[in-house]
Coordinates of C-alpha atoms and ligand atoms in Angstrom, one line a residue:
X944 CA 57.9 -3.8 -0.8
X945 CA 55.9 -6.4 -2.2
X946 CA 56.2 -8.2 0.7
X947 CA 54.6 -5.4 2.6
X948 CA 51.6 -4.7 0.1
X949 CA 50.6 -8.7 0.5
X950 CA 50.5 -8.3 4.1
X951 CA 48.4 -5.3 3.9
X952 CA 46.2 -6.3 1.2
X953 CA 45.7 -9.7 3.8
X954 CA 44.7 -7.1 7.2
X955 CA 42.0 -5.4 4.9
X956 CA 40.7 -8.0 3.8
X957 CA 40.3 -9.7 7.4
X958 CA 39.1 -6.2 8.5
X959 CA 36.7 -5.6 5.7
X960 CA 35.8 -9.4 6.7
X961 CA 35.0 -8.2 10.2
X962 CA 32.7 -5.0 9.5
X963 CA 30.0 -7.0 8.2
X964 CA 30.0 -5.7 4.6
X965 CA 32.2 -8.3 3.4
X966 CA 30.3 -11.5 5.2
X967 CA 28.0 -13.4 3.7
X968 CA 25.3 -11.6 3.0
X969 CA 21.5 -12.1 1.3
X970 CA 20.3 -8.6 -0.4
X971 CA 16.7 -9.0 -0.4
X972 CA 14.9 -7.0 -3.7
X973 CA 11.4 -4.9 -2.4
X974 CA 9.7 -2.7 -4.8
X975 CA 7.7 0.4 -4.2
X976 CA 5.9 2.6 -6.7
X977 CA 6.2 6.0 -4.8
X978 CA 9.4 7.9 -4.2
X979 CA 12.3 8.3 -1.9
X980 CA 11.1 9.8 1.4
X981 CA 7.1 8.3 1.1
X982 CA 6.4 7.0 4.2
X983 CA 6.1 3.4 2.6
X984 CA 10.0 3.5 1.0
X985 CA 11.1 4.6 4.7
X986 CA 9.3 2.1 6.8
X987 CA 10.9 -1.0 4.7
X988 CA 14.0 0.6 4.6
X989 CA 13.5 0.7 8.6
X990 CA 12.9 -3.0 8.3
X991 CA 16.2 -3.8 6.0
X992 CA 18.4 -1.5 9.1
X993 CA 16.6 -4.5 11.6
X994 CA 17.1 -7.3 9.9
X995 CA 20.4 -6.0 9.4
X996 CA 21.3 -5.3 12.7
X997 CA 19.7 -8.5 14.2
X998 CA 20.9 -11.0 11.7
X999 CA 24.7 -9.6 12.1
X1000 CA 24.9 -8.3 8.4
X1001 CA 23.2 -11.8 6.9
X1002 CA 20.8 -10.2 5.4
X1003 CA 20.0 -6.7 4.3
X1004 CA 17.1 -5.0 1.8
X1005 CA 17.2 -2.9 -0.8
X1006 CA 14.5 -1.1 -1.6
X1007 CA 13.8 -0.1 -5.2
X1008 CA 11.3 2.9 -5.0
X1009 CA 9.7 5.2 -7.8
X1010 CA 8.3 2.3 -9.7
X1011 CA 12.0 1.0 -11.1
X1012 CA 10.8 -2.4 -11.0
X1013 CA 8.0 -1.9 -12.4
X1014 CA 3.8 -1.2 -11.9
X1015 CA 2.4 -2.6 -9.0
X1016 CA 0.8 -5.5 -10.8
X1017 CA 3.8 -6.5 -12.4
X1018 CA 5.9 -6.1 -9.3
X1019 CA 3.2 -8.4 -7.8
X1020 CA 3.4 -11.5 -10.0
X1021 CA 8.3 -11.2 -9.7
X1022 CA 7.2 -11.2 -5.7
X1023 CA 4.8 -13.9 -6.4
X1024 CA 7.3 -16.1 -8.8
X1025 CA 10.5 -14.9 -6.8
X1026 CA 12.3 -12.7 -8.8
X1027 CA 12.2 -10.4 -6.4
X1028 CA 11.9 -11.1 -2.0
X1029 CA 10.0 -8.4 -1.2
X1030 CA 7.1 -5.9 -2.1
X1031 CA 5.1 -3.0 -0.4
X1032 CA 1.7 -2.7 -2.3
X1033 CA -1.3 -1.5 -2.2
X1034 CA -3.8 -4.4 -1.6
X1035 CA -6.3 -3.7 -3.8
X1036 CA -4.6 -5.1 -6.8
X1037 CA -5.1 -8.9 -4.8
X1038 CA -8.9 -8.8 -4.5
X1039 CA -8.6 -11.0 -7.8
X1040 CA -6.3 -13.6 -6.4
X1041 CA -7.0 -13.4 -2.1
X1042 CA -10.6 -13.0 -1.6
X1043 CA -10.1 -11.9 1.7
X1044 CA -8.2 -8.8 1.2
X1045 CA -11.7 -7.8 -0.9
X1046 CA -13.5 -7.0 2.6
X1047 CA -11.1 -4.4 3.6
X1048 CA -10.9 -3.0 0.0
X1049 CA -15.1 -2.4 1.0
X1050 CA -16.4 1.3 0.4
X1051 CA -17.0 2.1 4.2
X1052 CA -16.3 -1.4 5.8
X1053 CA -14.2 0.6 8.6
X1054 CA -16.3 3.7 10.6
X1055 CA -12.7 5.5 11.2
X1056 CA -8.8 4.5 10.8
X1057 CA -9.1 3.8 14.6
X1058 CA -11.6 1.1 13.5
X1059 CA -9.3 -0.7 11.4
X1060 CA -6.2 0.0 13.6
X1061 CA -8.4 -2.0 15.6
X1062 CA -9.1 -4.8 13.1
X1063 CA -6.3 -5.1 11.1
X1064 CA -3.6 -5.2 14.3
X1065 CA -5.9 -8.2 15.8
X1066 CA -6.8 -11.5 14.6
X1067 CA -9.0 -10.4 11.7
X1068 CA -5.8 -8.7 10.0
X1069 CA -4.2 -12.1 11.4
X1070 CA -7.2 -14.0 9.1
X1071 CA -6.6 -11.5 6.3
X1072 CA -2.6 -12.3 6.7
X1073 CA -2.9 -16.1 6.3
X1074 CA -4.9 -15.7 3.1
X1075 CA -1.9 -14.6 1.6
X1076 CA 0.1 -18.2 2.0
X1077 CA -1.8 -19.7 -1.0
X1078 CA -1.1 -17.2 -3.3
X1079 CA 2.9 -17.5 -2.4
X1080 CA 3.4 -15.0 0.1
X1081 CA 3.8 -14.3 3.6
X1082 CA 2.3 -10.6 4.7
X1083 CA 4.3 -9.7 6.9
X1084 CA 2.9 -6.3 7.8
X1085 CA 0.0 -3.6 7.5
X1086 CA 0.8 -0.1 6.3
X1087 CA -1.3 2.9 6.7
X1088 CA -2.7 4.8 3.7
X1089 CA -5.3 7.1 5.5
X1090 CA -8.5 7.0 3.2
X1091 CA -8.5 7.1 -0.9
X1092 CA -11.1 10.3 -1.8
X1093 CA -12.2 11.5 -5.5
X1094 CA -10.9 14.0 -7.2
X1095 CA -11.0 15.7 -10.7
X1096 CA -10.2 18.3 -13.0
X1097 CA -14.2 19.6 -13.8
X1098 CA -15.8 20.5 -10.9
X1099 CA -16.6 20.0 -7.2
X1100 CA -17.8 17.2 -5.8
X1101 CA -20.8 18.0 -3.3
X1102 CA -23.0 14.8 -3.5
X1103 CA -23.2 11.3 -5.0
X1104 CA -25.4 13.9 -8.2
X1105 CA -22.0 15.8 -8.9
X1106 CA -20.4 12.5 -9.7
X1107 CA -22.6 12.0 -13.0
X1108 CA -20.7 10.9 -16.5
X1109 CA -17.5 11.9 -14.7
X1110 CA -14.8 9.3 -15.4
X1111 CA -12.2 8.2 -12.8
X1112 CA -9.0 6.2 -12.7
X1113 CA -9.1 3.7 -10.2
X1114 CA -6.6 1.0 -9.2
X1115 CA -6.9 -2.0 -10.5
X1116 CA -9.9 -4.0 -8.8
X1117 CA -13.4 -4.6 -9.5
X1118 CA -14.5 -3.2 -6.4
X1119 CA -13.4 -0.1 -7.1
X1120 CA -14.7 -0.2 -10.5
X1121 CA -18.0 -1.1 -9.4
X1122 CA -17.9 1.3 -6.7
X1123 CA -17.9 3.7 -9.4
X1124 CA -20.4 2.6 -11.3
X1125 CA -22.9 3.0 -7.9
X1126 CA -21.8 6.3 -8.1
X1127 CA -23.1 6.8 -11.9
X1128 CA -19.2 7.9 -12.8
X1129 CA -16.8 5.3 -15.2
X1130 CA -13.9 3.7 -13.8
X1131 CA -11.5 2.8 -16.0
X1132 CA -8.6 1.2 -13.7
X1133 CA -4.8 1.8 -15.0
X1134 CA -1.4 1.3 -13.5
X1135 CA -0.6 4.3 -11.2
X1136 CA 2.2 5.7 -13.1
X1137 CA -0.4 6.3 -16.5
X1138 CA -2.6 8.9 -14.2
X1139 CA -0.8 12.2 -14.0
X1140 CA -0.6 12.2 -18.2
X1141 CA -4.8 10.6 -18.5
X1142 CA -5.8 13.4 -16.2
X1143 CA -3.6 16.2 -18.3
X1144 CA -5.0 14.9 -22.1
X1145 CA -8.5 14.8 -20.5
X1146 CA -8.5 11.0 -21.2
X1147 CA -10.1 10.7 -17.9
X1148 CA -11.5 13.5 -15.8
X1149 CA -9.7 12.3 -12.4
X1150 CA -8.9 9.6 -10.1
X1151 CA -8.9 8.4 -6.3
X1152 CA -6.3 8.2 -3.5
X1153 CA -5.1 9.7 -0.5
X1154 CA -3.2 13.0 -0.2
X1155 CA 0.4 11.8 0.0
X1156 CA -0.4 10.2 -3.2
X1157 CA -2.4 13.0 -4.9
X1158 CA 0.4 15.1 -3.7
X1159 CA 3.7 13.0 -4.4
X1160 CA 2.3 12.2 -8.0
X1161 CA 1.3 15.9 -8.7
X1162 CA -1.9 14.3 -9.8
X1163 CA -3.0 18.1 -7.7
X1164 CA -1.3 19.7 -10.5
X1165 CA -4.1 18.2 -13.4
X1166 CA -7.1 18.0 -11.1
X1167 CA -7.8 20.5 -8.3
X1168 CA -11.2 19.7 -7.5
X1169 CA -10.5 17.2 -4.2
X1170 CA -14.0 16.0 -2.5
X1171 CA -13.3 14.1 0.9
X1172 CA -15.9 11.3 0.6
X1173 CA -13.0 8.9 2.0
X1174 CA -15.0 6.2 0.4
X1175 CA -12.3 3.4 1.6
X1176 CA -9.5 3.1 4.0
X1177 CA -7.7 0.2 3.0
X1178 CA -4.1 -0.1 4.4
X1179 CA -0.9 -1.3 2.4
X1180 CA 0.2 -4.9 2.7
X1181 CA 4.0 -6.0 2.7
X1182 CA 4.8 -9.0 1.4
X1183 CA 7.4 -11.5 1.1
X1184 CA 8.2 -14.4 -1.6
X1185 CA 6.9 -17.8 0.2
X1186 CA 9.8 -19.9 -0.7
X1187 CA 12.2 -17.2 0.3
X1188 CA 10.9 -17.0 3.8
X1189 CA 10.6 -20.5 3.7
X1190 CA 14.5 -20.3 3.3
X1191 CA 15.0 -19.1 6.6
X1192 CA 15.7 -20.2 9.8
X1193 CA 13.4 -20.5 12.6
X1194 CA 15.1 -17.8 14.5
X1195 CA 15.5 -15.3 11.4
X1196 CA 12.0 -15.6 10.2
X1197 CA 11.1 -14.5 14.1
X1198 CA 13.4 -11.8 13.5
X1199 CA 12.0 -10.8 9.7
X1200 CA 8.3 -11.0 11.4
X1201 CA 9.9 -8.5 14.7
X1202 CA 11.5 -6.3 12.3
X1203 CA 8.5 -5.8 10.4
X1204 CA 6.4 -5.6 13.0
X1205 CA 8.4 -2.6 14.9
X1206 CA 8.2 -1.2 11.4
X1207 CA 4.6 -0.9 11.2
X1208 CA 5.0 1.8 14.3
X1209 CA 7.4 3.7 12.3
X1210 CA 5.4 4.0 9.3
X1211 CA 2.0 4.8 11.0
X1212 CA 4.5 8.1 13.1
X1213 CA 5.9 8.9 9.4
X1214 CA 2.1 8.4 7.7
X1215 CA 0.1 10.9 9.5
X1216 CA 3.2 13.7 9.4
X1217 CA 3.0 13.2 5.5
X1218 CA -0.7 13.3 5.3
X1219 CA -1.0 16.3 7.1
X1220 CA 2.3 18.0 5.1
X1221 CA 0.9 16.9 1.8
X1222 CA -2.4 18.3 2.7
X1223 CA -1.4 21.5 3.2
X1224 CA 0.9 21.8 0.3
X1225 CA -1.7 20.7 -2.0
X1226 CA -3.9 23.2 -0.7
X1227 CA -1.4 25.8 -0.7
X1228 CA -1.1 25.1 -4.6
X1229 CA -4.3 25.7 -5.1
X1230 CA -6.8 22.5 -4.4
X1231 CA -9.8 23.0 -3.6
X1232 CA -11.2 20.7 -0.6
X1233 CA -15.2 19.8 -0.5
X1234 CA -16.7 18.2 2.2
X1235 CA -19.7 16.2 0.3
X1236 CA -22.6 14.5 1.9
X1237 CA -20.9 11.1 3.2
X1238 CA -24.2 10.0 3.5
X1239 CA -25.2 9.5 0.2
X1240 CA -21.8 7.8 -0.9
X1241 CA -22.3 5.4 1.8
X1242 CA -26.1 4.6 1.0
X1243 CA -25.1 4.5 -2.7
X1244 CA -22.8 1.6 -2.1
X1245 CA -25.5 -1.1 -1.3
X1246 CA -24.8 -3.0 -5.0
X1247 CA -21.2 -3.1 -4.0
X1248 CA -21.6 -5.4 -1.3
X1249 CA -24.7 -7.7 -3.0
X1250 CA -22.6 -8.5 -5.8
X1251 CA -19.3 -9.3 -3.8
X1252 CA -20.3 -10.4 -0.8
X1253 CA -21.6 -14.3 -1.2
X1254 CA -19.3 -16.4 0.0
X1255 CA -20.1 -17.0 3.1
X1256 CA -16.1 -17.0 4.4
X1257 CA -16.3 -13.0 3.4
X1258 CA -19.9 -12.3 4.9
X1259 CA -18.3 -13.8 8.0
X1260 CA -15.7 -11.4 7.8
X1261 CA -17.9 -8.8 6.9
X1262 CA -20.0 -9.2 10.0
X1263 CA -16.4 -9.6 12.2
X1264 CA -15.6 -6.5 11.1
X1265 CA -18.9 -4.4 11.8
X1266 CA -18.4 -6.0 15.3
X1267 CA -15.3 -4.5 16.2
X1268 CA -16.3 -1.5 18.3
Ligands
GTR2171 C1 -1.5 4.5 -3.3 C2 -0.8 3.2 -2.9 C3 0.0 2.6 -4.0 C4 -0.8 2.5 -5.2 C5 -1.5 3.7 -5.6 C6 -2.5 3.5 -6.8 O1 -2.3 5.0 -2.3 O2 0.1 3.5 -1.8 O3 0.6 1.4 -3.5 O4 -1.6 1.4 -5.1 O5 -2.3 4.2 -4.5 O6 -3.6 4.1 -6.7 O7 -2.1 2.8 -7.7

C-alpha cells in the first residue's frame, strides 16, 4: 500500500511537472486602479495569456486591479524601484519625471483619436516610448482612454464662462492644473480613489475623465452635470520595471514587446464597446450631456502651452505632432 501511494504520489508529480503549472515559473506583479472587466485589467491580462503561451508557462502576470496595490502614484514609484514588474497607468502622473509624455498630456494636441492613433502607433509614440528608459522603465504599450471631459455636480457646462469659481479634481499633473486655471475653475489634483467621496461632501464640485471612468467610479452618481469639451485625449501607458526586462532573454523580451503589442488591438476592440456601454448607462441614470462651445476651451488654452512648452526637445515634438495629418 505504501508502496503504491509513493509511486502515485511520484506520476503526479511528473504530470503536474508536465502541465506547465508546476515548471519554473516568473509571476510578474501589474497594478491597475479600475476594476475587473475595465478594458485596461483585460488587455494586460491578454498580455499575461501570451506571454504565457509563448514562453511555455515561464512566465505568467498577475494582474492586481481595483487599486489593491495601491494609487497610481504610489504604484508608479514599486514599478519604478521593482517591487512590482508591471503597471498600466495613466500617463499623466509622469509629466513630472518624463518630459515628453507632457506633449500628449496637451489640452487639444490631437484634432481626433484617429490623430493620435496616428501618432502614437508611429515613431513619435516610438520617441515618447524611449523617454521612458531613464526613468526605469520600458513602455511597452499605448492604451486607449478616449478623451477626459468636465463634469460636476452644480450646473451645466455651455462655455469656457460656466466654468467660473467651479472647482475640479484633476489627476495629478501640472498641466492639468493649469489647464484649469485657463479655464478660471481650481484644480486641486488627488489620487483617483479620493473623488467619488470629495464630489459627495462638496469638497470639490467635480472632476475630469472619460466615461468608463465616470461610469465605473460612479463618480455619475455625485455629479450629473457631464460637458463634452474632450479637452485632452491622452492614452494609457504600460510599463515595465527596467531591470526586470533587462532580466530577459533576447528572445523573451521580443516575445513580452509581441504580446504587448497584439494587446494593444484587443484593448482598443474592448475600449470603444465600454465607452459606448458606459455612455449609455450613465445617461440612462440620469446624466445630463452638454455639448459646449469647443472653441472657446481650445482658444482658452494658449497659457498652457507658453508656460510648458520651452524646451526646445517638446516644441519639436509639439510641431511633429501638429504635422501628422
Ligand atoms: C483614468 C485612467 C486611470 C487614472 C484615472 C484618474 O481615465 O484610466 O489610469 O489615471 O483616469 O483620473 O486618476
Amino acid at each position: 500500500m505504501l508502496h503504491f501511494s509513493k509511486l502515485a504520489g511520484a506520476a503526479l508529480l511528473a504530470a503536474s511537472l508536465m502541465t506547465g503549472t508546476a515548471l519554473a515559473q516568473t509571476v510578474l506583479k501589474s497594478s491597475d486602479t479600475h476594476p475587473d472587466g475595465y478594458p485596461t485589467v483585460e488587455a494586460v491580462k491578454y498580455f499575461g495569456e501570451l506571454v504565457k503561451e509563448r514562453t511555455a508557462g515561464r512566465y505568467a502576470v498577475e494582474v492586481y486591479h481595483s487599486a489593491q496595490l495601491g494609487e497610481e502614484k504610489d504604484t508608479i514609484e514599486q514599478v519604478r524601484s521593482g517591487v512590482i514588474e508591471l503597471n498600466r497607468v495613466s500617463m499623466a502622473p509622469f509629466n513630472g519625471t518624463v518630459k515628453e509624455t507632457i506633449v500628449p498630456a496637451l489640452p487639444y494636441i490631437f484634432r481626433s483619436e484617429d490623430h493620435m492613433h496616428k501618432v502614437m502607433d508611429g515613431a513619435i509614440g516610438d520617441q515618447i516610448k524611449a523617454a521612458f528608459e531613464p526613468a526605469g522603465l520600458v513602455a511597452l504599450a499605448f492604451y486607449d482612454a478616449g478623451s477626459r471631459s468636465f463634469y460636476n455636480k452644480s450646473k451645466p457646462i455651455n462655455s469656457v464662462a460656466d466654468m467660473k469659481g467651479l472647482k475640479f479634481r484633476v489627476i495629478q499633473s501640472d498641466i492639468f492644473v493649469d489647464m484649469v486655471a485657463a479655464l478660471g475653475a481650481n484644480a486641486t489634483p488627488m489620487p483617483y480613489g479620493e473623488v467619488y467621496s470629495a464630489i459627495e461632501t462638496g469638497v470639490i464640485d467635480g472632476a475630469e475623465n472619460n466615461f468608463p471612468s465616470y461610469d465605473t467610479a460612479k463618480h455619475f452618481e455625485v455629479a450629473k452635470n457631464f460637458s463634452l469639451d474632450e479637452h485632452t485625449i491622452l492614452p494609457e501607458v504600460f510599463v515595465m520595471n527596467k531591470a526586470a526586462f533587462d532580466k530577459l532573454t533576447p528572445e523573451d523580451q521580443a516575445i513580452f514587446k509581441q504580446a504587448a503589442k497584439d494587446s494593444v488591438a484587443k484593448q482598443r476592440e474592448l475600449w470603444a464597446a465600454k465607452t459606448a456601454e458606459s455612455r449609455s448607462k450613465v445617461e440612462a441614470a440620469g446624466a445630463a450631456i452638454t455639448s459646449p462651445d469647443k472653441q472657446g476651451f481650445i482658444d482658452a488654452m494658449k497659457p498652457v502651452y507658453e508656460k510648458h512648452i520651452t524646451d526646445p526637445v517638446l516644441k519639436k515634438l509639439v510641431e511633429d505632432v501638429q504635422a501628422v495629418q
